[in-house]
Amino acid sequence: LTRDIRDQIHAIFLQIHFTFNTFQLSQNLASESANNLPTSIHIVVQNQLIQLTNHPTIIMAIFYKAAFAAFFLASSNIGRGAAAQELQNPDEGMISDLDSSIPVEPIELHPDVTNALIASFSTDDGLNNIQTHVANARAQGKSVGLKKVKKFSKAQGKSRGSNKSGGDKKSGGNSGGGSGSKDKGGGDKDKGGGSNKKNKGKRRLQDADTLDLGYVIIETTPDITEGELEAIFSLSGVTEVEHEIELTVMDVKGLRGRGDESSASGGMSAQDQIRAISEAMAREQFNLPNHDVENEYASIDQAPIDQEHRHLEQQTQPWGIGLVNVTHLWSIPPKQHVKICVIDTGYSLGHADLPTDVTGWDTGSASKGVWNIDGHSHGTHCAGTIGAIGNNGLGVVGVNPDPTRFSFHIGKGLSNSGSGTGSDVINAVDDCVAKGAKVISMSLGCKNCPVTAYDNAYRDAYDAGVLIIAAAGNSGSDISHYPSGYESVISVASVAKMGGEGAANYGELSYFSTRNQQTEIAGPGHFVNSTVPGGYASKSGTSMACPHVAGVAALLVSHFPECTNNQIRNAMIGSTREPPTGDFKNTPGWDKYYGWGIVNAGKAYELLSQGCEIAGGAYPDAAANQTLSEMALGGSTQKQRGCLLDEHCYDANLCNGEQKCNLVSNTCYIVENSIPNCDDGMKCTIDTCDPTKPIVNDVTDMCVHTAMSCEDGNKCNGVFVCEEASGTCIIDKPVVDCDD
């Protein structure tokens, strides 16, 4: 399916929430039992019948949430025109994201692979061979050209920073909400693995651990791209050839709600409501603690308001500024001025609420635009969260409200359409590093699109002492996302205001936030008010969470310039605010939903005040020629290298085992026999670990054994039981025969 048709499917699907027919359907459903629900949902596109889902739980969620939404929408006279505001968001994902096991038609979420090629080389001869090949190809009349040659400051490679030694590898543990020690099909499916990456490319097996000196970007045409990939890959000194990628902004369009941040739910889209129902079912299944579901849906009868270009007559403090606990630090003079780089769609230079002493970079292409004009609004919104001016009586205030203490450098890596190539983004990164930026904020990315050459480029920037922070993604699933998925990049999840400060669900995870092993920290990303060209707007997405964390990181760098980027990073994840304890997705310590927790500027400042090494671990080992990027593992394993104290390795989630520091290697290790073995040997139970359970005898007291359910609740379909020998569901009583 093309992207246009996919968006049409999404639009048609969501519109069932806003039609009178759905309201009529809700009345019919109210008088019928769940047994009368359809067995599958299909949609017709260009005379082709396409199955969306046949999963009974999802069907039930779709129909009952549709009925619920339609009832309130109809009763509050919200017209069908409102549907147009909630139709399109290519990053929001289809319903299939709710359960990776549901068989659906393959849908390409992003056309993010281009015709350009990226060739990594490990020797100077390899670079010469690539240049010679391109020259010969052009002489033969082929449309081939060198777009860029990049040489790293030091040889880079996955093996340099990868977790290869058994001692510092974090094993087992809870990935959030209870993880299984044996997989019977109920666990999370890793959709971001190497074999599923869209950008397949080729890398020599014998070069898997080879360090690369740099890479070359080669422009081709569609008819010769694959042939050129094979030809370049055959050259001596070339380690890998990959396709160029396209990245997009990471905001979520069309969320419904009041937008004034006073609604209890923080605003929920149709997707949000369906996902909430699915998670509510999960709570029922596993007897997980409930939270304030009534408040979640409190705003569904509120009409949408225009959230774009609102002019604020007096300065307001967006809710996220309070959540990150930063305001009391504004009165403390920093030790140095700090430069913050925002790589995005540009910057509205001249906006009354933004600094004017700004520098920037763009591609030089008229079609992609200039850095000081933001034809999209996304980049200006992110910049405002970081540094909207305070005490000026205007609009909003950013994490860093004093423009005399920092300066912006803008990298227009994305065009006014909100998209750009990986090479444009990396060129912007290189320029940020060259201009002296200490923090880079990137609210952009693509799914399943890792590029080894770009991974190495981010490592190179990290070795230059730059903190790189990126949006985790808006898939609402555990699909891999880049650049946030690279080890040298901090991946930021999004949380919502929900009931507000003091409420049990204050800071609860946004439904759209991507959740995987690289999730490292969370920030406010739901209905965030900030600057846009010509005024102000409220936007949602991990795009909005990212600049909160980047703003905090920049403030900490200005106060503690003697600390390395890796120490600042570790101090931030070692001082987080604990997410809502009533959210079953949150567990003590690290989990894939919130990472290590919600960024907390005040606590990080207090921790760093004790010293860089106490707060963030060791400096790189100069005697061993260790680099900063070798200490960066990211996500769940970021704490594993550079420890000096047992506290540096501490993980409150005891399902991950008791972790201590090896003072010889400065790596964390797991104490023997401290990880509970929850496998009860029974194939018909789902075995998980719950770190909230008290330990009376030993660590296995945290184990939870739940009988595998084979029933769909409809006995007319037959009765199914789990067969212990195979661990699979088999029919125990046949389908009811009603033929008279």
XYZ file of C-alpha atoms in Angstrom:
740
model
C 0.000 0.000 0.000
C 1.199 3.496 -0.741
C 1.470 5.999 2.072
C -1.508 7.961 0.673
C -3.738 4.883 0.710
C -2.511 3.959 4.193
C -3.474 7.404 5.445
C -6.892 7.027 3.778
C -7.410 3.749 5.652
C -6.427 5.479 8.887
C -8.789 8.380 8.155
C -11.742 6.146 7.288
C -11.095 4.008 10.346
C -11.040 6.966 12.734
C -14.138 8.538 11.228
C -16.338 5.766 12.606
C -16.043 7.628 15.912
C -17.750 10.690 14.498
C -20.664 9.471 12.386
C -24.319 9.249 13.286
C -24.229 5.628 12.141
C -21.784 4.877 14.924
C -24.098 6.523 17.415
C -26.873 4.254 16.125
C -24.468 1.310 16.385
C -23.804 2.183 20.026
C -27.525 1.897 20.776
C -27.634 -1.518 19.102
C -24.549 -2.723 20.941
C -25.989 -1.655 24.265
C -28.680 -4.307 23.940
C -26.450 -7.088 22.642
C -23.840 -9.246 24.257
C -20.151 -9.411 23.405
C -20.835 -12.792 21.787
C -22.545 -11.025 18.901
C -19.522 -8.941 17.950
C -18.039 -9.601 14.499
C -15.150 -12.029 14.181
C -13.035 -9.677 12.082
C -12.924 -6.134 10.740
C -12.171 -5.498 7.076
C -12.052 -2.382 4.935
C -12.419 -1.959 1.174
C -9.715 0.051 -0.590
C -9.768 0.316 -4.389
C -12.051 -2.740 -4.630
C -9.705 -4.817 -2.480
C -10.790 -6.273 0.844
C -8.117 -5.717 3.496
C -8.295 -7.203 6.967
C -7.474 -4.767 9.745
C -7.739 -7.250 12.602
C -9.344 -10.512 13.684
C -8.247 -10.326 17.301
C -11.338 -10.531 19.563
C -9.904 -8.253 22.275
C -9.094 -5.518 19.794
C -12.461 -5.876 18.060
C -14.201 -5.487 21.407
C -12.068 -2.455 22.221
C -12.754 -0.855 18.836
C -16.534 -1.293 18.949
C -17.114 -0.427 22.573
C -14.777 2.554 22.532
C -16.338 3.728 19.274
C -19.763 3.456 20.857
C -18.576 5.231 23.995
C -16.992 8.058 22.009
C -19.950 8.393 19.647
C -22.413 8.664 22.520
C -20.620 11.624 24.097
C -19.759 13.265 20.783
C -23.345 13.060 19.576
C -24.754 14.247 22.900
C -22.432 17.289 22.902
C -23.299 18.200 19.295
C -19.770 17.857 17.986
C -20.172 17.885 14.235
C -18.659 15.577 11.703
C -16.242 18.352 10.768
C -14.369 17.624 13.972
C -13.217 14.357 12.492
C -10.990 16.169 10.043
C -8.916 17.468 12.919
C -8.098 13.957 14.071
C -7.414 12.042 10.900
C -3.788 12.023 9.968
C -0.673 11.206 11.845
C 1.678 8.867 10.017
C 3.651 8.315 13.210
C 0.673 7.307 15.329
C 0.551 3.755 14.007
C -2.408 1.568 13.175
C -4.441 -0.447 15.628
C -2.110 -3.339 14.890
C 0.488 -1.619 17.098
C -1.622 -2.561 20.124
C -0.654 -6.190 19.822
C 2.303 -7.256 17.695
C 0.888 -10.766 17.393
C -2.212 -9.689 15.448
C -2.000 -10.764 11.789
C -2.557 -7.716 9.586
C -1.771 -6.626 6.061
C 1.794 -5.282 5.809
C 1.725 -1.498 5.956
C 4.849 0.614 5.373
C 4.718 3.415 7.892
C 7.490 5.529 6.390
C 8.930 5.703 2.869
C 12.228 6.492 4.575
C 14.749 4.702 2.336
C 16.104 6.808 -0.543
C 18.174 6.123 -3.661
C 21.407 7.462 -2.177
C 23.950 5.001 -0.739
C 26.177 5.263 2.324
C 29.472 3.380 2.086
C 31.617 2.937 5.209
C 35.364 2.418 4.793
C 37.965 1.083 7.206
C 41.104 2.184 5.354
C 42.252 5.124 3.242
C 42.546 2.696 0.341
C 38.872 1.928 0.790
C 38.025 5.626 0.406
C 40.249 5.879 -2.688
C 38.577 2.807 -4.182
C 35.127 4.334 -3.709
C 36.182 7.623 -5.295
C 37.788 5.804 -8.235
C 34.691 3.661 -8.753
C 32.397 6.700 -8.811
C 34.667 8.503 -11.282
C 34.696 5.454 -13.581
C 30.920 5.071 -13.340
C 30.413 8.699 -14.330
C 32.784 8.229 -17.241
C 30.515 5.396 -18.397
C 27.541 7.763 -18.371
C 25.955 6.557 -15.136
C 24.119 9.037 -12.921
C 26.401 8.609 -9.915
C 28.020 11.281 -7.771
C 29.792 11.847 -4.459
C 27.592 13.883 -2.144
C 29.755 13.809 0.985
C 32.980 12.355 2.385
C 33.102 12.154 6.189
C 36.185 11.075 8.174
C 35.815 10.555 11.903
C 38.170 12.178 14.386
C 38.911 8.671 15.644
C 38.059 5.249 14.201
C 34.555 4.260 15.270
C 32.564 1.044 15.405
C 29.908 -0.891 17.264
C 32.575 -3.091 18.834
C 34.156 -0.054 20.479
C 31.071 0.704 22.554
C 29.178 -2.575 22.533
C 28.413 -4.657 25.577
C 30.536 -7.700 24.856
C 32.097 -8.760 28.144
C 29.942 -10.915 30.358
C 30.820 -8.985 33.492
C 29.143 -5.738 32.579
C 26.165 -7.129 30.706
C 22.849 -6.555 32.381
C 20.842 -9.740 32.121
C 17.246 -10.625 32.807
C 14.877 -8.395 34.711
C 11.659 -6.585 34.220
C 11.057 -4.692 31.014
C 8.129 -2.912 32.599
C 4.967 -4.204 34.159
C 6.329 -7.683 34.818
C 8.680 -9.590 32.522
C 8.763 -13.282 31.895
C 11.690 -15.537 32.589
C 10.359 -17.836 29.901
C 8.623 -16.765 26.726
C 5.425 -18.552 25.753
C 4.324 -15.981 23.282
C 2.990 -13.477 25.779
C 6.024 -11.214 25.972
C 6.918 -8.164 23.964
C 7.983 -8.800 20.452
C 11.114 -6.974 19.324
C 10.018 -5.464 16.058
C 13.204 -3.478 15.748
C 15.696 -6.260 15.251
C 18.350 -6.164 12.602
C 16.590 -8.558 10.262
C 13.518 -6.320 10.201
C 15.291 -3.055 9.490
C 14.042 -1.330 6.385
C 17.524 -0.175 5.446
C 19.002 -3.616 4.817
C 22.294 -2.816 3.046
C 25.246 -5.187 3.280
C 28.103 -5.628 5.741
C 30.887 -8.182 5.576
C 30.735 -10.730 8.373
C 34.502 -10.619 8.761
C 34.199 -6.836 9.210
C 31.591 -7.024 11.986
C 34.125 -5.824 14.567
C 36.157 -3.651 12.197
C 36.453 0.022 13.115
C 35.482 2.468 10.393
C 37.472 5.582 9.493
C 34.498 7.293 7.889
C 31.846 7.042 5.207
C 30.883 8.349 1.784
C 27.402 9.273 0.543
C 26.865 8.424 -3.120
C 23.921 9.736 -5.122
C 22.339 7.345 -7.632
C 19.131 6.913 -9.602
C 16.496 4.223 -8.903
C 17.442 2.108 -11.926
C 21.054 1.607 -10.803
C 20.883 1.859 -7.000
C 20.996 -1.876 -6.226
C 23.649 -2.543 -8.853
C 25.836 0.199 -7.424
C 25.317 -1.156 -3.910
C 26.722 -4.533 -4.978
C 29.594 -2.976 -6.945
C 30.703 -0.667 -4.128
C 30.348 -3.421 -1.562
C 32.839 -5.535 -3.534
C 35.571 -2.885 -3.233
C 38.532 -3.547 -0.948
C 38.442 -1.498 2.255
C 34.647 -1.043 2.161
C 32.986 -2.541 5.242
C 29.320 -1.730 4.653
C 26.970 -0.178 2.107
C 23.538 1.046 3.206
C 20.657 3.061 1.830
C 20.249 6.694 2.808
C 17.211 7.335 5.042
C 14.583 10.008 5.561
C 13.644 11.344 8.994
C 10.562 13.263 10.116
C 9.410 15.390 13.025
C 8.079 13.539 16.076
C 4.909 15.407 17.009
C 1.400 13.937 17.108
C -1.328 15.641 15.121
C -4.930 16.191 16.061
C -5.111 15.218 19.733
C -8.511 16.134 21.123
C -9.092 17.866 24.407
C -9.347 21.316 25.830
C -5.731 22.129 25.114
C -5.644 24.606 28.005
C -4.016 21.916 30.134
C -6.846 21.915 32.629
C -8.547 18.736 31.493
C -7.992 15.722 33.676
C -7.038 13.520 30.764
C -4.609 15.892 29.120
C -6.689 15.218 25.967
C -7.165 11.846 24.343
C -7.516 10.956 20.692
C -9.501 8.005 19.414
C -6.262 6.015 19.266
C -5.556 7.095 22.839
C -8.922 5.830 24.042
C -8.598 2.477 22.281
C -5.096 1.962 23.672
C -6.357 2.891 27.120
C -9.078 0.223 26.844
C -6.476 -2.338 25.797
C -4.287 -1.464 28.774
C -7.310 -1.565 31.084
C -7.923 -5.109 29.876
C -4.296 -5.927 30.625
C -4.766 -4.654 34.172
C -7.775 -6.923 34.576
C -5.945 -9.943 33.181
C -2.927 -9.587 35.439
C -4.759 -8.082 38.444
C -2.659 -4.950 38.143
C -3.411 -1.816 40.179
C -5.967 0.463 38.619
C -5.645 4.214 38.290
C -8.164 6.977 37.783
C -9.824 5.742 34.600
C -12.819 8.031 35.091
C -10.607 11.080 35.032
C -8.854 9.734 31.934
C -12.032 10.146 29.902
C -13.357 13.242 31.621
C -12.704 15.533 28.649
C -14.260 13.423 25.905
C -17.332 15.656 25.849
C -15.229 18.801 25.531
C -15.306 20.403 22.094
C -11.891 20.857 20.457
C -10.506 24.352 20.397
C -8.086 25.975 17.997
C -4.748 25.279 19.573
C -2.631 26.940 16.871
C -1.380 30.525 16.939
C -2.918 31.525 20.212
C -1.704 34.948 21.329
C -1.059 35.046 25.052
C -1.601 38.458 26.606
C 0.525 37.660 29.640
C 3.314 35.248 30.380
C 2.344 31.755 31.498
C 4.470 28.858 32.681
C 3.778 25.655 30.704
C 2.985 22.703 32.943
C 6.134 20.838 31.920
C 8.426 23.483 33.438
C 7.051 22.664 36.862
C 7.279 18.921 36.327
C 11.021 19.027 35.550
C 11.667 20.925 38.827
C 13.864 23.691 37.438
C 12.507 27.083 38.510
C 14.463 27.330 41.788
C 17.726 26.995 39.844
C 17.146 30.103 37.736
C 18.469 32.422 40.446
C 21.823 30.585 40.695
C 24.526 32.122 38.452
C 26.079 29.542 36.078
C 29.814 28.999 35.721
C 29.827 29.412 31.961
C 27.767 30.339 28.950
C 26.480 27.295 27.038
C 25.586 26.832 23.371
C 22.533 24.701 22.585
C 21.949 23.298 19.125
C 18.421 22.554 17.885
C 18.309 20.427 14.724
C 14.842 20.705 13.282
C 12.718 22.608 10.743
C 14.272 25.999 11.471
C 13.811 28.952 13.812
C 11.478 31.948 13.740
C 14.132 34.622 14.103
C 12.518 37.796 15.358
C 9.845 36.102 17.474
C 9.262 38.438 20.403
C 9.566 35.630 22.955
C 12.767 34.037 21.621
C 16.446 35.069 21.739
C 17.751 36.998 18.735
C 21.477 36.357 19.206
C 21.288 33.144 17.211
C 23.499 31.467 14.595
C 22.567 28.690 12.233
C 23.225 26.295 9.379
C 21.185 25.072 6.457
C 21.803 22.934 3.399
C 22.009 25.869 1.002
C 19.192 24.358 -1.026
C 16.379 26.798 -1.783
C 13.868 23.951 -1.800
C 14.782 22.947 1.768
C 14.709 26.492 3.143
C 16.921 28.606 5.380
C 17.587 28.121 9.063
C 16.143 31.470 10.258
C 12.708 30.867 8.711
C 10.596 28.043 10.076
C 7.987 27.185 7.485
C 6.710 24.299 9.585
C 6.625 25.592 13.226
C 8.009 22.407 14.797
C 11.572 23.689 15.264
C 10.425 26.995 16.765
C 8.164 25.123 19.181
C 11.051 22.956 20.388
C 13.354 25.971 20.726
C 10.745 27.767 22.838
C 10.560 24.880 25.291
C 14.316 25.097 25.738
C 14.722 28.850 25.886
C 11.607 31.056 25.620
C 12.459 34.327 27.363
C 11.276 34.823 30.937
C 10.238 37.981 32.794
C 9.231 39.800 29.619
C 5.476 39.684 30.134
C 5.011 37.687 26.951
C 3.753 34.251 26.078
C 5.581 31.375 27.725
C 8.800 30.638 29.577
C 11.365 27.965 28.689
C 13.584 25.695 30.765
C 16.360 28.298 30.314
C 14.584 31.674 30.476
C 17.667 33.945 30.574
C 19.111 34.458 27.053
C 22.313 35.960 28.479
C 23.284 32.562 29.876
C 23.002 30.525 26.691
C 22.820 30.871 22.925
C 21.082 28.907 20.213
C 22.720 27.424 17.146
C 20.093 26.185 14.704
C 20.630 23.304 12.301
C 17.962 23.089 9.610
C 18.247 19.349 9.129
C 14.573 19.099 8.179
C 12.797 21.029 5.448
C 9.629 23.058 5.891
C 7.660 19.883 5.167
C 9.009 18.353 8.383
C 11.277 15.762 6.773
C 14.915 15.466 5.755
C 17.618 12.990 4.881
C 19.933 11.368 7.364
C 22.891 13.099 5.750
C 21.312 16.553 6.175
C 20.774 15.820 9.865
C 24.338 14.527 10.309
C 25.705 17.577 8.462
C 23.818 19.715 10.954
C 25.299 17.668 13.827
C 28.812 18.191 12.457
C 28.188 21.925 12.221
C 26.858 22.045 15.797
C 30.004 20.346 17.065
C 32.235 22.657 15.019
C 30.423 25.732 16.386
C 30.990 24.640 20.000
C 27.557 23.360 20.992
C 27.516 21.276 24.185
C 23.960 19.960 23.831
C 22.105 18.891 20.672
C 18.320 18.506 20.690
C 16.766 16.417 17.894
C 12.998 15.908 17.886
C 13.070 13.762 14.776
C 13.613 10.214 13.584
C 12.393 7.186 11.680
C 11.409 3.623 12.529
C 13.556 0.531 11.951
C 16.155 2.596 10.092
C 19.563 2.078 11.755
C 22.565 3.165 9.700
C 25.986 2.045 10.928
C 27.707 5.061 9.388
C 25.407 7.447 11.253
C 25.741 5.456 14.474
C 29.490 6.034 14.198
C 28.959 9.717 13.395
C 26.965 10.193 16.607
C 29.712 8.383 18.527
C 32.196 10.816 17.000
C 30.149 13.780 18.234
C 29.842 12.168 21.682
C 33.632 11.795 21.806
C 33.812 15.553 21.201
C 32.004 16.036 24.513
C 28.531 16.779 23.149
C 25.340 15.490 24.769
C 22.933 14.302 22.064
C 19.256 14.027 22.964
C 16.491 12.709 20.687
C 12.789 11.901 20.733
C 12.012 8.233 21.462
C 9.298 8.106 18.768
C 5.510 8.073 18.648
C 4.734 4.492 17.621
C 3.184 3.531 20.954
C 4.981 0.194 20.550
C 8.427 -1.319 21.131
C 9.532 -0.806 17.538
C 13.099 0.475 17.214
C 13.536 4.151 16.457
C 16.544 6.181 15.337
C 18.604 8.242 16.084
C 17.245 7.763 19.622
C 18.089 4.048 19.374
C 21.844 4.657 19.088
C 23.849 4.125 22.279
C 25.445 7.583 22.188
C 22.021 9.289 22.002
C 19.667 9.831 24.963
C 16.189 8.505 24.094
C 13.372 10.588 25.617
C 9.863 9.246 26.309
C 6.794 11.444 26.765
C 4.561 11.879 29.809
C 1.257 13.732 30.245
C -0.106 16.169 32.795
C -3.227 14.031 33.346
C -4.884 15.184 36.607
C -2.148 17.703 37.337
C 0.247 18.180 40.231
C -0.822 16.198 43.265
C -2.921 13.754 41.250
C -2.037 10.063 41.290
C -1.575 10.049 37.510
C 0.492 13.265 37.222
C 3.274 12.502 34.763
C 1.776 9.274 33.398
C 3.188 7.910 30.142
C 1.700 9.317 26.928
C -0.106 6.618 24.967
C 1.946 7.316 21.824
C 5.389 7.133 23.434
C 7.663 4.438 21.970
C 8.828 1.949 24.586
C 11.925 -0.233 24.120
C 15.320 -1.138 25.580
C 16.859 2.228 24.599
C 14.279 4.349 26.443
C 16.419 6.265 28.913
C 14.504 9.149 30.462
C 11.098 10.824 30.202
C 9.904 14.408 29.902
C 6.649 16.359 29.459
C 5.327 15.853 25.921
C 1.520 15.986 26.029
C -0.171 19.309 25.182
C 2.959 21.422 25.609
C 2.450 25.120 24.956
C 5.360 26.906 23.278
C 6.365 29.353 20.582
C 5.523 29.021 16.884
C 5.986 31.542 14.064
C 3.523 34.347 14.684
C 2.479 33.280 18.160
C 2.080 30.204 20.327
C 0.655 26.705 20.042
C 0.097 23.525 21.991
C 1.700 20.402 20.500
C 2.120 16.797 21.615
C 4.711 14.115 20.946
C 8.061 12.838 22.132
C 9.235 15.820 20.061
C 7.955 18.029 22.867
C 9.509 15.869 25.607
C 12.969 15.946 24.022
C 13.625 19.721 24.424
C 12.630 19.567 28.092
C 15.450 17.105 28.708
C 17.823 19.005 26.397
C 17.043 22.224 28.252
C 17.792 20.602 31.614
C 21.014 19.098 30.239
C 22.174 22.501 28.977
C 21.439 24.137 32.318
C 23.457 21.455 34.133
C 26.370 21.837 31.706
C 26.442 25.593 32.382
C 26.697 24.958 36.126
C 29.096 21.989 35.964
C 31.367 22.519 32.933
C 34.068 20.404 34.576
C 31.920 17.278 34.173
C 31.913 15.191 30.995
C 28.820 14.722 28.892
C 28.631 11.120 30.093
C 28.722 12.231 33.742
C 25.949 14.774 33.171
C 23.969 12.039 31.438
C 24.431 9.579 34.301
C 23.572 12.257 36.859
C 20.274 12.927 35.076
C 19.227 9.269 35.040
C 20.468 8.827 38.609
C 18.246 11.603 39.964
C 14.937 11.186 38.174
C 11.452 11.776 39.465
C 9.619 8.495 40.006
C 6.668 8.123 37.604
C 3.157 7.545 39.007
C 3.192 4.434 41.152
C -0.410 3.711 40.188
C 0.590 3.116 36.569
C 1.093 -0.614 36.046
C 3.680 0.167 33.330
C 5.990 1.748 35.904
C 8.352 -0.404 37.951
C 11.090 0.644 40.385
C 14.368 1.416 38.619
C 14.517 1.172 34.839
C 11.627 0.085 32.638
C 11.075 0.355 28.903
C 8.222 2.851 29.270
C 9.781 5.646 31.357
C 13.430 4.614 31.187
C 15.009 5.543 34.510
C 12.214 8.017 35.277
C 11.166 11.636 34.624
C 13.959 14.195 34.320
C 14.458 16.191 37.530
C 16.697 19.258 37.181
C 16.778 20.083 40.893
C 17.809 16.601 42.016
C 20.421 16.340 39.243
C 21.900 19.675 40.367
C 22.097 18.441 43.964
C 23.770 15.222 42.856
C 26.343 16.974 40.653
C 27.127 19.387 43.499
C 28.702 16.398 45.269
C 31.251 16.047 42.467
C 31.316 14.832 38.881
C 32.601 11.356 39.719
C 30.224 10.822 42.618
C 27.306 11.933 40.492
C 28.168 10.427 37.133
C 30.995 7.936 37.440
C 34.547 7.937 36.157
C 36.279 10.039 33.544
C 37.509 8.042 30.522
C 40.560 5.911 31.293
C 43.320 7.815 29.487
C 45.851 5.044 30.097
C 43.603 2.585 28.271
C 42.834 5.150 25.553
C 39.167 4.906 26.470
C 36.739 7.253 24.726
C 33.519 8.827 25.943
C 31.467 6.873 23.425
C 32.860 3.614 24.816
C 31.222 4.543 28.119
C 27.871 5.208 26.443
C 25.550 2.199 26.288
C 22.215 3.990 26.554
C 18.799 2.958 27.828
C 18.656 0.069 30.250
C 22.449 -0.446 30.273
C 23.698 3.160 30.406
C 24.940 2.748 33.992
C 27.035 -0.318 33.228
C 30.377 1.400 32.541
C 32.472 3.905 34.457
C 31.184 3.104 37.948
C 33.211 4.066 40.998
C 30.663 3.189 43.688
C 28.026 0.501 44.108
C 25.482 3.333 44.078
C 26.369 4.027 40.447
C 25.054 0.569 39.531
C 21.971 0.603 41.695
C 18.723 -0.495 40.070
C 15.669 -0.443 42.331
C 14.106 -3.135 40.183
C 15.345 -6.245 41.990
C 13.963 -8.423 39.197
C 17.084 -7.257 37.356
C 19.247 -8.611 40.154
C 21.434 -6.929 42.771
C 24.072 -4.879 40.970
C 27.438 -3.761 42.280
C 30.555 -2.097 40.934
C 33.748 -3.942 40.006
C 36.336 -1.396 41.128
C 39.053 -2.964 38.975
C 37.244 -2.742 35.643
C 34.866 0.062 36.723
C 31.951 -1.927 35.348
C 28.734 -3.041 36.974
C 28.060 -6.701 37.584
C 25.100 -8.711 38.831
C 25.556 -10.539 42.116
C 25.354 -14.285 41.599
C 21.945 -15.851 42.256
C 20.317 -12.427 42.731
C 18.141 -12.693 39.604
C 15.034 -14.744 40.388
C 14.502 -17.835 38.262
C 10.741 -17.752 37.850
C 10.411 -20.716 35.524
C 8.161 -23.190 37.354
C 8.652 -25.836 34.668
C 4.990 -25.677 33.698
C 4.288 -24.855 30.073
C 0.756 -23.699 30.777
C 1.683 -20.851 33.097
C 3.010 -17.401 32.304
C 5.910 -16.728 34.653
C 6.776 -13.111 35.479
C 8.632 -11.166 38.130
C 6.985 -8.420 40.190
C 9.589 -6.234 41.952
C 6.910 -4.766 44.226
C 6.335 -8.104 45.982
C 8.141 -8.410 49.330
C 11.063 -10.825 49.665
C 10.530 -13.070 52.684
C 12.671 -16.127 51.939
C 14.563 -15.485 48.703
C 14.295 -13.557 45.433
C 11.858 -16.088 43.939
C 9.243 -14.597 46.264
C 8.884 -11.932 43.570
C 7.794 -14.526 40.996
C 4.223 -14.550 39.719
C 2.735 -17.588 37.983
C -0.428 -16.945 35.976
C -2.393 -19.688 34.255
C -2.349 -19.301 30.497
C -5.813 -18.377 29.271
C -7.094 -20.108 26.140
C -10.704 -18.939 26.308
C -12.178 -16.149 24.212
C -15.297 -15.962 26.378
C -17.558 -17.376 23.671
C -18.407 -21.018 24.383
C -20.275 -21.242 21.092
C -16.811 -21.352 19.527
C -15.942 -24.381 21.649
C -14.011 -24.637 24.895
C -10.246 -24.509 24.755
C -7.685 -25.576 27.343
C -3.918 -25.454 27.543
C -2.136 -28.719 26.806
C 0.720 -29.060 29.286
C 2.846 -31.236 27.016
C 3.069 -28.603 24.287
C 2.068 -25.400 26.053
C -0.473 -24.687 23.317
C -4.242 -24.217 23.354
C -6.284 -27.185 22.186
C -10.039 -27.692 21.867
C -11.643 -29.476 24.820
C -15.296 -29.187 23.831
C -16.305 -28.798 20.192
C -17.989 -25.845 18.511
C -21.741 -25.824 19.210
C -23.714 -27.186 16.257
C -26.904 -25.136 15.911
C -28.083 -26.628 12.613
C -31.682 -27.795 13.185
